């Protein structure tokens, strides 16, 4: 493969080194490039003990951007798992959806461990997430061992080293720590950076940045209705140019006694929030209708009592 | 440019924003457009006469900038534009240092040695995996090739303009900035907003690519790289003490700065004094 690629290119060199690093399967993960493409890899990960994914072995693709490792890889799951949609990019803070939280010093290994750590987390409506009941996830975990990748032909039950208690514990710990370090930042952060980049590009002109910033602001407002307080909070920030760069402290997951359950995902809160808005929306709408009908009725009454012909002009 | 942690009242209860596919596609397109626009200018431009800066402004819409540019053009003869991609401060320092080292072999050797020291320091400070030292090795290899003459001056600028390699080299500068802050965390912790440790700050503001350098980063990088920098401000309000420029480190104003940057809101370019050859001879 080395002949195909420009080994002077820093990204190619880096990917080749990572391929060497990950050549041997471990108990928890394995990843190797496709034979014909260094920028597409296939990976296999194991679900952690004590979760709905225990016993499950899952396969997927990693798609690298041309400027990896400056930009994050995209992870796509292929084995049914009940947590992430298949054939869709996984929305992790470490994946391509959140380029601003990716560090070039992270590696494919980091991404895989983070993915293992994220499997048992609560989806909270994140893109590409599924929230299957535990029983279904456990069923899928059992089935996953027989799953075979059509592209690379590897079968899950033989894709990783047999599991030992020790090895799994060590790597699970690492995955947990990693998952705890990572934080979710909502999409408006990216939009704000878009603005910032634009401002920077045109240090003396302000108009272009205003033009582009108006679009992201709209987006945020659209989603505001079914979103939560945090989204509303960031909307304000997007609008105000004076708010400094976002630095969401990663304190939250650390404070959490169980790092694997992400509070950022706010279990089931999105739906309760929606109920709250309905609580005031419905009475307001009802009130509007009441006023409307009252006025309408009055108009007809007035029409009938006074001259019917001039009534329409009142 | 200070970074205040963005806190919503119910941080713990905040649910992940619901984003649709369409929004993601739209956002991707916007980011792509901006990236393409950024990439239409070189990472590191060739030297241009300073008058080109004055030509960017006119008396009607930007009189204040024009008068400042004209004033600067009396002292500075040339300017090298740097691409505005959020890395401009780091890149400006990188380019400034490489220019010095292309002319000064002793300085180059010294810098190679200090880069090796930094590699060790990064490992000691517990930077992740082998990936961090890989950035260092790549940079040291680049410097060694300059030293051995494999990289000519022309080749150096070609590499500095190749996105892949240039950004890989740039990461070394981000890493030493971060390492310097971590080494001196006691001194710098008070300047970091509440609720964030030095390590968290570095992970969010320094180590990711395309994040602008704030004052803390500027100060740290200059000290970590062992250089002296003057920053000329186009805008008087931005400069400390109401002056037009600011020297870092500010301990001894007698020594002439090695690198001069021009700061315009949100962006840095490298500028050169008219008698730059004389000035560098005095320093040496």
Short mmCIF file of N, CA, C and O in Angstrom, two decimals, chain A residues 197-247:
data_model
loop_
_atom_site.label_atom_id
_atom_site.label_comp_id
_atom_site.label_asym_id
_atom_site.label_seq_id
_atom_site.Cartn_x
_atom_site.Cartn_y
_atom_site.Cartn_z
N UNK A 197 -14.47 32.80 12.41
CA UNK A 197 -13.54 32.61 11.30
C UNK A 197 -13.77 33.69 10.26
O UNK A 197 -12.84 34.25 9.69
N UNK A 198 -15.04 34.01 10.04
CA UNK A 198 -15.36 35.02 9.05
C UNK A 198 -14.87 36.40 9.48
O UNK A 198 -14.31 37.14 8.69
N UNK A 199 -15.09 36.69 10.75
CA UNK A 199 -14.64 37.98 11.25
C UNK A 199 -13.15 38.11 11.07
O UNK A 199 -12.64 39.17 10.73
N UNK A 200 -12.50 36.99 11.31
CA UNK A 200 -11.05 37.03 11.25
C UNK A 200 -10.58 37.22 9.83
O UNK A 200 -9.59 37.89 9.58
N UNK A 201 -11.30 36.60 8.92
CA UNK A 201 -10.91 36.70 7.53
C UNK A 201 -11.03 38.14 7.03
O UNK A 201 -10.24 38.59 6.24
N UNK A 202 -12.04 38.83 7.48
CA UNK A 202 -12.24 40.20 7.05
C UNK A 202 -12.14 41.13 8.25
O UNK A 202 -13.13 41.60 8.76
N UNK A 203 -10.92 41.35 8.71
CA UNK A 203 -10.79 42.08 9.96
C UNK A 203 -11.39 43.47 9.89
O UNK A 203 -11.82 44.02 10.88
N UNK A 204 -11.43 44.06 8.71
CA UNK A 204 -11.86 45.44 8.63
C UNK A 204 -13.30 45.58 8.17
O UNK A 204 -13.90 46.63 8.33
N UNK A 205 -13.82 44.53 7.59
CA UNK A 205 -15.20 44.63 7.13
C UNK A 205 -16.08 43.83 8.07
O UNK A 205 -15.74 42.73 8.47
N UNK A 206 -17.21 44.37 8.38
CA UNK A 206 -18.08 43.64 9.29
C UNK A 206 -19.26 43.03 8.56
O UNK A 206 -19.87 42.11 9.04
N UNK A 207 -19.58 43.55 7.39
CA UNK A 207 -20.80 43.11 6.72
C UNK A 207 -20.83 41.62 6.40
O UNK A 207 -21.82 40.96 6.70
N UNK A 208 -19.77 41.08 5.79
CA UNK A 208 -19.87 39.68 5.39
C UNK A 208 -20.18 38.76 6.57
O UNK A 208 -20.95 37.83 6.44
N UNK A 209 -19.59 39.06 7.71
CA UNK A 209 -19.81 38.18 8.85
C UNK A 209 -21.25 38.25 9.32
O UNK A 209 -21.82 37.27 9.76
N UNK A 210 -21.84 39.42 9.16
CA UNK A 210 -23.23 39.54 9.57
C UNK A 210 -24.13 38.73 8.65
O UNK A 210 -25.06 38.09 9.09
N UNK A 211 -23.79 38.76 7.37
CA UNK A 211 -24.60 38.01 6.42
C UNK A 211 -24.64 36.54 6.78
O UNK A 211 -25.69 35.94 6.88
N UNK A 212 -23.45 35.97 6.99
CA UNK A 212 -23.42 34.54 7.22
C UNK A 212 -23.95 34.19 8.60
O UNK A 212 -24.54 33.15 8.77
N UNK A 213 -23.77 35.12 9.53
CA UNK A 213 -24.20 34.77 10.88
C UNK A 213 -25.71 34.72 10.98
O UNK A 213 -26.25 34.06 11.83
N UNK A 214 -26.37 35.44 10.07
CA UNK A 214 -27.82 35.46 10.18
C UNK A 214 -28.42 34.08 9.90
O UNK A 214 -29.40 33.71 10.49
N UNK A 215 -27.77 33.32 9.05
CA UNK A 215 -28.31 32.00 8.71
C UNK A 215 -28.25 31.06 9.91
O UNK A 215 -29.28 30.52 10.30
N UNK A 216 -27.06 30.90 10.52
CA UNK A 216 -27.02 30.01 11.67
C UNK A 216 -27.97 30.43 12.79
O UNK A 216 -28.57 29.58 13.44
N UNK A 217 -28.13 31.73 12.97
CA UNK A 217 -29.01 32.18 14.03
C UNK A 217 -30.42 31.68 13.79
O UNK A 217 -31.09 31.21 14.69
N UNK A 218 -30.84 31.76 12.54
CA UNK A 218 -32.17 31.28 12.20
C UNK A 218 -32.32 29.82 12.58
O UNK A 218 -33.30 29.42 13.16
N UNK A 219 -31.29 29.06 12.22
CA UNK A 219 -31.34 27.62 12.50
C UNK A 219 -31.59 27.37 13.96
O UNK A 219 -32.40 26.54 14.33
N UNK A 220 -30.84 28.09 14.77
CA UNK A 220 -30.94 27.86 16.19
C UNK A 220 -32.34 28.19 16.67
O UNK A 220 -32.92 27.49 17.46
N UNK A 221 -32.87 29.29 16.12
CA UNK A 221 -34.19 29.69 16.58
C UNK A 221 -35.25 28.68 16.16
O UNK A 221 -36.20 28.43 16.88
N UNK A 222 -35.08 28.10 14.99
CA UNK A 222 -36.03 27.11 14.53
C UNK A 222 -36.14 25.96 15.51
O UNK A 222 -37.21 25.51 15.85
N UNK A 223 -34.98 25.50 15.91
CA UNK A 223 -34.98 24.31 16.75
C UNK A 223 -35.26 24.64 18.21
O UNK A 223 -35.39 23.76 19.04
N UNK A 224 -35.40 25.92 18.48
CA UNK A 224 -35.54 26.34 19.86
C UNK A 224 -36.79 25.76 20.52
O UNK A 224 -36.79 25.36 21.67
N UNK A 225 -37.87 25.69 19.72
CA UNK A 225 -39.14 25.28 20.29
C UNK A 225 -39.06 23.93 20.96
O UNK A 225 -39.51 23.75 22.08
N UNK A 226 -38.48 22.97 20.24
CA UNK A 226 -38.44 21.65 20.86
C UNK A 226 -37.11 21.39 21.56
O UNK A 226 -36.81 20.29 21.96
N UNK A 227 -36.31 22.38 21.69
CA UNK A 227 -35.06 22.18 22.40
C UNK A 227 -35.21 22.61 23.84
O UNK A 227 -36.29 22.84 24.34
N UNK A 228 -34.07 22.76 24.50
CA UNK A 228 -34.10 22.92 25.95
C UNK A 228 -33.51 24.24 26.37
O UNK A 228 -33.14 25.05 25.54
N UNK A 229 -33.39 24.44 27.65
CA UNK A 229 -32.85 25.69 28.17
C UNK A 229 -31.47 25.99 27.62
O UNK A 229 -31.14 27.12 27.33
N UNK A 230 -30.67 24.94 27.53
CA UNK A 230 -29.29 25.18 27.12
C UNK A 230 -29.23 25.73 25.72
O UNK A 230 -28.49 26.65 25.41
N UNK A 231 -30.06 25.18 24.87
CA UNK A 231 -30.10 25.66 23.50
C UNK A 231 -30.48 27.13 23.49
O UNK A 231 -29.91 27.94 22.79
N UNK A 232 -31.44 27.49 24.34
CA UNK A 232 -31.86 28.88 24.39
C UNK A 232 -30.74 29.76 24.86
O UNK A 232 -30.53 30.85 24.38
N UNK A 233 -30.01 29.23 25.82
CA UNK A 233 -28.87 29.99 26.34
C UNK A 233 -27.87 30.28 25.26
O UNK A 233 -27.38 31.39 25.14
N UNK A 234 -27.58 29.29 24.44
CA UNK A 234 -26.58 29.51 23.42
C UNK A 234 -27.10 30.39 22.31
O UNK A 234 -26.33 31.05 21.63
N UNK A 235 -28.40 30.40 22.12
CA UNK A 235 -28.95 31.26 21.09
C UNK A 235 -28.58 32.71 21.38
O UNK A 235 -28.17 33.45 20.51
N UNK A 236 -28.67 33.06 22.63
CA UNK A 236 -28.31 34.41 23.02
C UNK A 236 -26.85 34.68 22.66
O UNK A 236 -26.52 35.71 22.10
N UNK A 237 -26.03 33.69 22.91
CA UNK A 237 -24.61 33.87 22.63
C UNK A 237 -24.34 34.04 21.15
O UNK A 237 -23.49 34.81 20.74
N UNK A 238 -25.07 33.29 20.37
CA UNK A 238 -24.85 33.39 18.93
C UNK A 238 -25.19 34.79 18.46
O UNK A 238 -24.52 35.37 17.62
N UNK A 239 -26.25 35.34 19.04
CA UNK A 239 -26.67 36.66 18.61
C UNK A 239 -25.70 37.75 19.05
O UNK A 239 -25.50 38.73 18.36
N UNK A 240 -25.14 37.58 20.21
CA UNK A 240 -24.30 38.65 20.71
C UNK A 240 -22.85 38.40 20.34
O UNK A 240 -22.28 37.37 20.67
N UNK A 241 -22.29 39.33 19.63
CA UNK A 241 -20.92 39.13 19.14
C UNK A 241 -19.90 39.32 20.25
O UNK A 241 -18.75 38.96 20.10
N UNK A 242 -20.33 39.87 21.36
CA UNK A 242 -19.36 40.15 22.41
C UNK A 242 -19.03 38.95 23.29
O UNK A 242 -18.06 38.97 24.02
N UNK A 243 -19.87 37.95 23.20
CA UNK A 243 -19.62 36.78 24.04
C UNK A 243 -18.36 36.09 23.56
O UNK A 243 -18.19 35.83 22.39
N UNK A 244 -17.43 35.84 24.48
CA UNK A 244 -16.17 35.24 24.08
C UNK A 244 -16.34 33.79 23.67
O UNK A 244 -17.42 33.23 23.80
N UNK A 245 -15.24 33.22 23.19
CA UNK A 245 -15.25 31.83 22.75
C UNK A 245 -15.87 30.94 23.80
O UNK A 245 -15.68 31.12 24.97
N UNK A 246 -16.58 29.97 23.30
CA UNK A 246 -17.25 29.07 24.23
C UNK A 246 -16.23 28.18 24.91
O UNK A 246 -15.35 27.64 24.28
N UNK A 247 -16.33 28.11 26.18
CA UNK A 247 -15.46 27.19 26.89
C UNK A 247 -16.31 26.46 27.91
O UNK A 247 -16.35 26.80 29.07
#
